[in-house]
PDB file of C-alpha atoms in Angstrom:
ATOM      1  CA  SER E   1      28.637  21.485 -32.745  1.00 55.00           C
ATOM      2  CA  LEU E   2      25.012  22.363 -31.953  1.00 52.00           C
ATOM      3  CA  PHE E   3      23.854  19.383 -34.188  1.00 53.00           C
ATOM      4  CA  ILE E   4      26.414  17.201 -32.086  1.00 56.00           C
ATOM      5  CA  LEU E   5      24.811  18.672 -28.642  1.00 52.00           C
ATOM      6  CA  THR E   6      21.226  18.124 -30.065  1.00 56.00           C
ATOM      7  CA  GLY E   7      22.065  14.553 -31.016  1.00 55.00           C
ATOM      8  CA  LEU E   8      23.595  14.127 -27.651  1.00 56.00           C
ATOM      9  CA  GLY E   9      20.588  15.236 -25.825  1.00 56.00           C
ATOM     10  CA  LEU E  10      18.213  13.050 -27.923  1.00 53.00           C
ATOM     11  CA  LEU E  11      20.293  10.211 -26.940  1.00 55.00           C
ATOM     12  CA  ILE E  12      20.263  10.824 -23.507  1.00 58.00           C
ATOM     13  CA  TYR E  13      16.416  11.547 -23.653  1.00 48.00           C
ATOM     14  CA  PHE E  14      15.708   8.291 -25.238  1.00 51.00           C
ATOM     15  CA  LYS E  15      17.876   6.254 -23.193  1.00 55.00           C
ATOM     16  CA  ASN E  16      16.233   7.619 -19.827  1.00 55.00           C
ATOM     17  CA  GLU E  17      12.898   6.958 -21.624  1.00 52.00           C
ATOM     18  CA  LYS E  18      13.958   3.417 -22.203  1.00 51.00           C
ATOM     19  CA  ILE E  19      15.113   2.930 -18.634  1.00 51.00           C
ATOM     20  CA  LYS E  20      11.728   4.221 -17.441  1.00 49.00           C
ATOM     21  CA  VAL E  21       9.763   1.815 -19.795  1.00 47.00           C
ATOM     22  CA  GLU E  22      11.995  -1.169 -18.571  1.00 51.00           C
ATOM     23  CA  GLU E  23      11.430  -0.430 -14.917  1.00 51.00           C
ATOM     24  CA  ARG E  24       7.692  -0.031 -15.693  1.00 51.00           C
ATOM     25  CA  LYS E  25       7.428  -3.309 -17.586  1.00 49.00           C
ATOM     26  CA  ALA E  26       9.374  -4.917 -14.272  1.00 47.00           C
ATOM     27  CA  GLU E  27       7.132  -3.595 -12.000  1.00 49.00           C
ATOM     28  CA  GLU E  28       4.124  -4.845 -14.078  1.00 49.00           C
ATOM     29  CA  THR E  29       5.616  -8.325 -13.849  1.00 47.00           C
ATOM     30  CA  LYS E  30       5.373  -8.201 -10.086  1.00 46.00           C
ATOM     31  CA  GLN E  31       1.928  -6.786  -9.899  1.00 47.00           C
ATOM     32  CA  LYS E  32       0.943  -9.635 -12.082  1.00 46.00           C
ATOM     33  CA  SER E  33       2.788 -12.212 -10.111  1.00 42.00           C
ATOM     34  CA  ILE E  34       1.048 -10.795  -6.972  1.00 46.00           C
ATOM     35  CA  GLY E  35      -2.437 -11.221  -8.662  1.00 47.00           C
ATOM     36  CA  LYS E  36      -1.716 -15.155  -9.530  1.00 52.00           C
ATOM     37  CA  VAL E  37      -1.205 -16.157  -5.774  1.00 67.00           C
ATOM     38  CA  LYS E  38      -3.776 -15.872  -3.036  1.00 86.00           C
ATOM     39  CA  VAL E  39      -3.174 -12.429  -1.202  1.00 92.00           C
ATOM     40  CA  GLY E  40      -4.633 -12.112   2.349  1.00 94.00           C
ATOM     41  CA  GLY E  41      -5.891 -14.097   5.048  1.00 95.00           C
ATOM     42  CA  PRO E  42      -6.138 -14.497   8.795  1.00 96.00           C
ATOM     43  CA  PHE E  43      -4.353 -11.899  11.141  1.00 97.00           C
ATOM     44  CA  GLU E  44      -4.930 -10.073  14.361  1.00 98.00           C
ATOM     45  CA  LEU E  45      -3.031  -6.694  15.190  1.00 98.00           C
ATOM     46  CA  LEU E  46      -3.894  -3.666  17.340  1.00 98.00           C
ATOM     47  CA  ASN E  47      -5.713  -0.540  16.156  1.00 98.00           C
ATOM     48  CA  VAL E  48      -3.793   2.023  17.782  1.00 98.00           C
ATOM     49  CA  GLY E  49      -6.815   4.292  17.597  1.00 96.00           C
ATOM     50  CA  ASN E  50      -8.862   2.776  19.536  1.00 97.00           C
ATOM     51  CA  GLY E  51      -6.732  -0.088  21.588  1.00 97.00           C
ATOM     52  CA  GLN E  52      -9.263  -2.870  20.216  1.00 98.00           C
ATOM     53  CA  ARG E  53      -7.893  -5.761  18.129  1.00 98.00           C
ATOM     54  CA  PHE E  54      -7.994  -5.615  14.267  1.00 98.00           C
ATOM     55  CA  ASN E  55      -8.437  -8.646  12.173  1.00 98.00           C
ATOM     56  CA  GLN E  56      -9.335  -9.907   8.640  1.00 97.00           C
ATOM     57  CA  ASP E  57     -13.146  -9.617   9.550  1.00 98.00           C
ATOM     58  CA  ASP E  58     -12.762  -5.678  10.322  1.00 98.00           C
ATOM     59  CA  LEU E  59     -12.141  -5.485   6.434  1.00 98.00           C
ATOM     60  CA  LEU E  60     -15.515  -6.903   5.584  1.00 98.00           C
ATOM     61  CA  GLY E  61     -18.437  -4.452   4.437  1.00 97.00           C
ATOM     62  CA  LYS E  62     -15.854  -1.877   3.098  1.00 97.00           C
ATOM     63  CA  PHE E  63     -12.994  -1.510   0.649  1.00 98.00           C
ATOM     64  CA  SER E  64      -9.666  -1.144   2.283  1.00 98.00           C
ATOM     65  CA  LEU E  65      -6.317   0.038   0.840  1.00 98.00           C
ATOM     66  CA  ILE E  66      -3.840  -1.198   3.145  1.00 97.00           C
ATOM     67  CA  TYR E  67      -0.334   0.097   2.891  1.00 94.00           C
ATOM     68  CA  PHE E  68       2.888  -1.649   4.969  1.00 94.00           C
ATOM     69  CA  GLY E  69       5.698   0.886   6.012  1.00 88.00           C
ATOM     70  CA  PHE E  70       7.362   2.581   9.200  1.00 89.00           C
ATOM     71  CA  THR E  71       7.131   5.960  10.852  1.00 91.00           C
ATOM     72  CA  ASN E  72      10.910   6.757  10.383  1.00 89.00           C
ATOM     73  CA  CYS E  73      10.785   6.013   6.644  1.00 84.00           C
ATOM     74  CA  PRO E  74      12.426   9.327   5.009  1.00 83.00           C
ATOM     75  CA  ASP E  75      10.594   9.477   2.040  1.00 86.00           C
ATOM     76  CA  ILE E  76       9.126   6.597   0.306  1.00 87.00           C
ATOM     77  CA  CYS E  77       6.406   5.994   2.991  1.00 90.00           C
ATOM     78  CA  PRO E  78       5.105   9.823   2.922  1.00 90.00           C
ATOM     79  CA  GLU E  79       4.844   9.770  -0.711  1.00 94.00           C
ATOM     80  CA  GLU E  80       2.792   6.567  -1.118  1.00 94.00           C
ATOM     81  CA  LEU E  81       0.621   7.497   1.955  1.00 96.00           C
ATOM     82  CA  ASP E  82      -0.054  10.676   0.493  1.00 96.00           C
ATOM     83  CA  LYS E  83      -0.770   9.123  -2.949  1.00 96.00           C
ATOM     84  CA  MET E  84      -3.094   6.710  -1.043  1.00 96.00           C
ATOM     85  CA  CYS E  85      -4.975   9.491   0.928  1.00 96.00           C
ATOM     86  CA  ASP E  86      -5.588  11.543  -2.449  1.00 97.00           C
ATOM     87  CA  VAL E  87      -7.180   8.642  -3.604  1.00 97.00           C
ATOM     88  CA  VAL E  88      -9.353   8.024  -0.577  1.00 97.00           C
ATOM     89  CA  ASN E  89     -10.422  11.741  -0.730  1.00 97.00           C
ATOM     90  CA  ARG E  90     -11.445  11.349  -4.458  1.00 97.00           C
ATOM     91  CA  ILE E  91     -13.417   8.122  -4.071  1.00 97.00           C
ATOM     92  CA  ASN E  92     -15.168   9.968  -0.817  1.00 96.00           C
ATOM     93  CA  GLN E  93     -16.250  12.528  -3.219  1.00 95.00           C
ATOM     94  CA  ASP E  94     -17.784   9.977  -5.937  1.00 94.00           C
ATOM     95  CA  GLN E  95     -20.130   8.960  -2.773  1.00 89.00           C
ATOM     96  CA  PHE E  96     -20.063   5.265  -3.197  1.00 93.00           C
ATOM     97  CA  LYS E  97     -22.665   3.432  -1.226  1.00 91.00           C
ATOM     98  CA  VAL E  98     -19.685   1.277   0.095  1.00 95.00           C
ATOM     99  CA  PRO E  99     -16.925   3.324   2.108  1.00 96.00           C
ATOM    100  CA  ILE E 100     -13.182   2.871   1.403  1.00 97.00           C
ATOM    101  CA  GLN E 101     -10.955   2.587   4.557  1.00 97.00           C
ATOM    102  CA  PRO E 102      -6.976   3.744   4.687  1.00 98.00           C
ATOM    103  CA  ILE E 103      -4.941   1.354   6.631  1.00 98.00           C
ATOM    104  CA  PHE E 104      -1.274   1.723   7.611  1.00 97.00           C
ATOM    105  CA  VAL E 105       0.406  -1.344   8.961  1.00 96.00           C
ATOM    106  CA  SER E 106       3.669  -0.784  10.826  1.00 93.00           C
ATOM    107  CA  VAL E 107       6.656  -3.477   9.944  1.00 89.00           C
ATOM    108  CA  ASP E 108       8.794  -1.766  12.549  1.00 89.00           C
ATOM    109  CA  PRO E 109       7.200  -2.561  15.851  1.00 89.00           C
ATOM    110  CA  ASN E 110      10.565  -2.287  17.733  1.00 88.00           C
ATOM    111  CA  ARG E 111      10.073   1.905  17.149  1.00 89.00           C
ATOM    112  CA  ASP E 112       6.736   2.221  16.147  1.00 92.00           C
ATOM    113  CA  THR E 113       4.489   2.235  19.318  1.00 95.00           C
ATOM    114  CA  PRO E 114       0.783   3.086  19.221  1.00 97.00           C
ATOM    115  CA  GLU E 115       1.724   6.765  20.546  1.00 97.00           C
ATOM    116  CA  ALA E 116       4.396   7.105  17.383  1.00 96.00           C
ATOM    117  CA  ILE E 117       2.015   5.794  14.726  1.00 98.00           C
ATOM    118  CA  ILE E 118      -0.778   7.716  15.984  1.00 98.00           C
ATOM    119  CA  GLN E 119       1.294  11.095  15.946  1.00 97.00           C
ATOM    120  CA  TYR E 120       2.691  10.023  12.594  1.00 96.00           C
ATOM    121  CA  LEU E 121      -0.693   9.458  10.889  1.00 97.00           C
ATOM    122  CA  LYS E 122      -1.768  12.880  11.931  1.00 96.00           C
ATOM    123  CA  ASP E 123      -0.126  14.266   8.850  1.00 93.00           C
ATOM    124  CA  PHE E 124      -2.399  12.041   6.374  1.00 94.00           C
ATOM    125  CA  HIS E 125      -6.061  11.108   6.300  1.00 92.00           C
ATOM    126  CA  SER E 126      -8.173  11.541   9.386  1.00 92.00           C
ATOM    127  CA  SER E 127      -9.849   8.365   8.864  1.00 94.00           C
ATOM    128  CA  MET E 128      -6.442   6.367   8.693  1.00 97.00           C
ATOM    129  CA  ILE E 129      -6.254   3.206  10.739  1.00 98.00           C
ATOM    130  CA  GLY E 130      -2.833   2.236  12.182  1.00 98.00           C
ATOM    131  CA  LEU E 131      -2.253  -1.164  13.048  1.00 98.00           C
ATOM    132  CA  THR E 132       0.846  -2.600  15.096  1.00 97.00           C
ATOM    133  CA  GLY E 133       1.489  -5.683  16.996  1.00 96.00           C
ATOM    134  CA  SER E 134       4.224  -8.011  18.332  1.00 94.00           C
ATOM    135  CA  TYR E 135       6.959  -8.977  15.779  1.00 90.00           C
ATOM    136  CA  GLU E 136       5.676 -12.377  14.986  1.00 92.00           C
ATOM    137  CA  SER E 137       2.052 -11.258  14.729  1.00 95.00           C
ATOM    138  CA  ILE E 138       3.016  -8.544  11.826  1.00 92.00           C
ATOM    139  CA  LYS E 139       5.182 -11.156  10.164  1.00 91.00           C
ATOM    140  CA  LYS E 140       2.037 -13.197  10.180  1.00 94.00           C
ATOM    141  CA  MET E 141       0.165 -10.879   8.327  1.00 93.00           C
ATOM    142  CA  CYS E 142       3.016  -9.897   5.888  1.00 90.00           C
ATOM    143  CA  LYS E 143       3.290 -13.202   4.861  1.00 92.00           C
ATOM    144  CA  VAL E 144      -0.245 -13.715   3.891  1.00 92.00           C
ATOM    145  CA  TYR E 145      -0.213 -10.478   2.302  1.00 93.00           C
ATOM    146  CA  ARG E 146       3.018 -11.413   0.333  1.00 90.00           C
ATOM    147  CA  VAL E 147       4.711  -8.408   1.985  1.00 87.00           C
ATOM    148  CA  TYR E 148       8.600  -8.586   2.224  1.00 82.00           C
ATOM    149  CA  PHE E 149      10.182  -6.784   5.031  1.00 76.00           C
ATOM    150  CA  SER E 150      13.917  -6.948   6.711  1.00 75.00           C
ATOM    151  CA  THR E 151      15.433  -5.305   9.735  1.00 76.00           C
ATOM    152  CA  PRO E 152      18.988  -5.245  10.851  1.00 65.00           C
ATOM    153  CA  PRO E 153      19.327  -7.807  13.663  1.00 59.00           C
ATOM    154  CA  ASN E 154      20.030  -6.945  17.464  1.00 66.00           C
ATOM    155  CA  LEU E 155      18.375  -3.669  17.400  1.00 67.00           C
ATOM    156  CA  LYS E 156      17.378  -1.012  19.979  1.00 73.00           C
ATOM    157  CA  PRO E 157      14.363   1.090  19.857  1.00 72.00           C
ATOM    158  CA  THR E 158      16.838   4.514  19.722  1.00 70.00           C
ATOM    159  CA  ASP E 159      19.183   2.736  17.220  1.00 74.00           C
ATOM    160  CA  ASP E 160      18.863   4.535  13.644  1.00 72.00           C
ATOM    161  CA  TYR E 161      18.063   2.475  11.123  1.00 64.00           C
ATOM    162  CA  LEU E 162      16.004   1.772   7.769  1.00 72.00           C
ATOM    163  CA  VAL E 163      13.585  -1.154   7.187  1.00 69.00           C
ATOM    164  CA  ASP E 164      13.645  -2.790   3.740  1.00 64.00           C
ATOM    165  CA  HIS E 165      10.179  -3.669   2.780  1.00 63.00           C
ATOM    166  CA  SER E 166       7.783  -3.925  -0.175  1.00 80.00           C
ATOM    167  CA  ILE E 167       6.531  -0.766  -1.696  1.00 78.00           C
ATOM    168  CA  PHE E 168       2.760  -1.594  -2.596  1.00 88.00           C
ATOM    169  CA  PHE E 169      -0.430  -0.581  -1.239  1.00 91.00           C
ATOM    170  CA  TYR E 170      -3.353  -3.136  -1.805  1.00 96.00           C
ATOM    171  CA  LEU E 171      -7.155  -3.086  -2.364  1.00 98.00           C
ATOM    172  CA  MET E 172      -9.336  -5.327  -0.588  1.00 98.00           C
ATOM    173  CA  ALA E 173     -12.793  -5.829  -1.460  1.00 98.00           C
ATOM    174  CA  PRO E 174     -15.764  -5.747   0.885  1.00 98.00           C
ATOM    175  CA  ASN E 175     -16.219  -9.593   0.639  1.00 97.00           C
ATOM    176  CA  GLY E 176     -12.226  -9.494   2.362  1.00 96.00           C
ATOM    177  CA  ASN E 177     -10.988 -10.562  -0.899  1.00 97.00           C
ATOM    178  CA  PHE E 178      -7.950  -9.263  -2.793  1.00 96.00           C
ATOM    179  CA  VAL E 179      -8.635  -6.753  -5.729  1.00 97.00           C
ATOM    180  CA  ASP E 180      -5.431  -5.339  -6.889  1.00 96.00           C
ATOM    181  CA  ALA E 181      -1.906  -4.098  -5.448  1.00 95.00           C
ATOM    182  CA  PHE E 182      -0.556  -0.603  -6.738  1.00 96.00           C
ATOM    183  CA  GLY E 183       3.359  -0.195  -6.772  1.00 92.00           C
ATOM    184  CA  LYS E 184       5.346   3.264  -6.878  1.00 91.00           C
ATOM    185  CA  ILE E 185       5.262   3.660 -10.277  1.00 93.00           C
ATOM    186  CA  PHE E 186       1.607   4.020 -10.445  1.00 95.00           C
ATOM    187  CA  SER E 187       0.369   7.855 -10.152  1.00 96.00           C
ATOM    188  CA  LYS E 188      -2.526   8.709  -8.024  1.00 96.00           C
ATOM    189  CA  ASP E 189      -4.576   9.457 -11.045  1.00 98.00           C
ATOM    190  CA  GLU E 190      -3.670   5.778 -12.279  1.00 97.00           C
ATOM    191  CA  VAL E 191      -4.686   4.518  -8.996  1.00 97.00           C
ATOM    192  CA  TYR E 192      -7.836   6.528  -8.390  1.00 98.00           C
ATOM    193  CA  THR E 193      -9.037   5.300 -12.092  1.00 98.00           C
ATOM    194  CA  LYS E 194      -8.623   1.739 -11.168  1.00 98.00           C
ATOM    195  CA  VAL E 195     -10.020   1.898  -7.767  1.00 98.00           C
ATOM    196  CA  ASN E 196     -13.073   3.765  -8.899  1.00 98.00           C
ATOM    197  CA  LYS E 197     -13.392   1.120 -11.782  1.00 97.00           C
ATOM    198  CA  TYR E 198     -13.361  -1.670  -9.062  1.00 98.00           C
ATOM    199  CA  MET E 199     -15.802   0.299  -6.833  1.00 98.00           C
ATOM    200  CA  ASN E 200     -18.344   0.551  -9.719  1.00 97.00           C
ATOM    201  CA  GLU E 201     -17.867  -3.002 -10.690  1.00 97.00           C
ATOM    202  CA  TRP E 202     -18.771  -3.867  -7.019  1.00 97.00           C
ATOM    203  CA  SER E 203     -21.914  -1.612  -7.174  1.00 96.00           C
ATOM    204  CA  ASN E 204     -22.940  -3.349 -10.361  1.00 96.00           C
ATOM    205  CA  GLY E 205     -23.071  -6.824  -8.819  1.00 95.00           C
ATOM    206  CA  LYS E 206     -19.313  -8.071  -9.229  1.00 96.00           C
ATOM    207  CA  ARG E 207     -17.700 -10.105  -6.481  1.00 95.00           C
ATOM    208  CA  PHE E 208     -14.033 -10.081  -6.511  1.00 95.00           C
ATOM    209  CA  GLY E 209     -12.702 -13.621  -5.905  1.00 90.00           C
ATOM    210  CA  GLU E 210     -16.008 -15.507  -5.384  1.00 85.00           C
ATOM    211  CA  GLU E 211     -16.032 -16.082  -9.140  1.00 68.00           C
ATOM    212  CA  GLU E 212     -12.854 -18.049  -8.846  1.00 55.00           C
ATOM    213  CA  GLU E 213     -14.044 -20.036  -6.195  1.00 49.00           C
TER     214      GLU E 213
END
């Protein structure tokens, strides 16, 4: 009976591992498809921290990690933002000449007021920029960044609901061009290693996106 139980345990283990491998392959396929299309472009939103307009020109001169989410997200958004902030902290310790800025873009303007976003981001990185705007302006930015989001129709700010959205954060280069996207399957160590590599490549003269023009 012990042999049977051991065999059953191994069967369950390998089945779970197979599922994990398949999930990772599916995620990597998504990553590759993102890389094949143009990501990024013109947008204009509100920086909740200073009340100023924020657009694509504000990405120039520094690396940016951009995450699209909402403040009432129960678990995934906090986990991904924690991961992103950990990467930013470690990159800052590397003391690259070109800085990196973390950015949170709300996909729930119905409830995410500037005050709500400011309060929400206090739990994360002190340098994180919070962006919001009208539904149409957010939709426009999401379109150029290939971000999917969907909210139930006819909602009130007091309603309790979830926003279905893409779970990626995006690395943009100091020239405003897309570098890479990181999905939920990537650990903070994996993301840090990749971002560090890209920033070193930039320091050594590589200009992302320009070699394809």
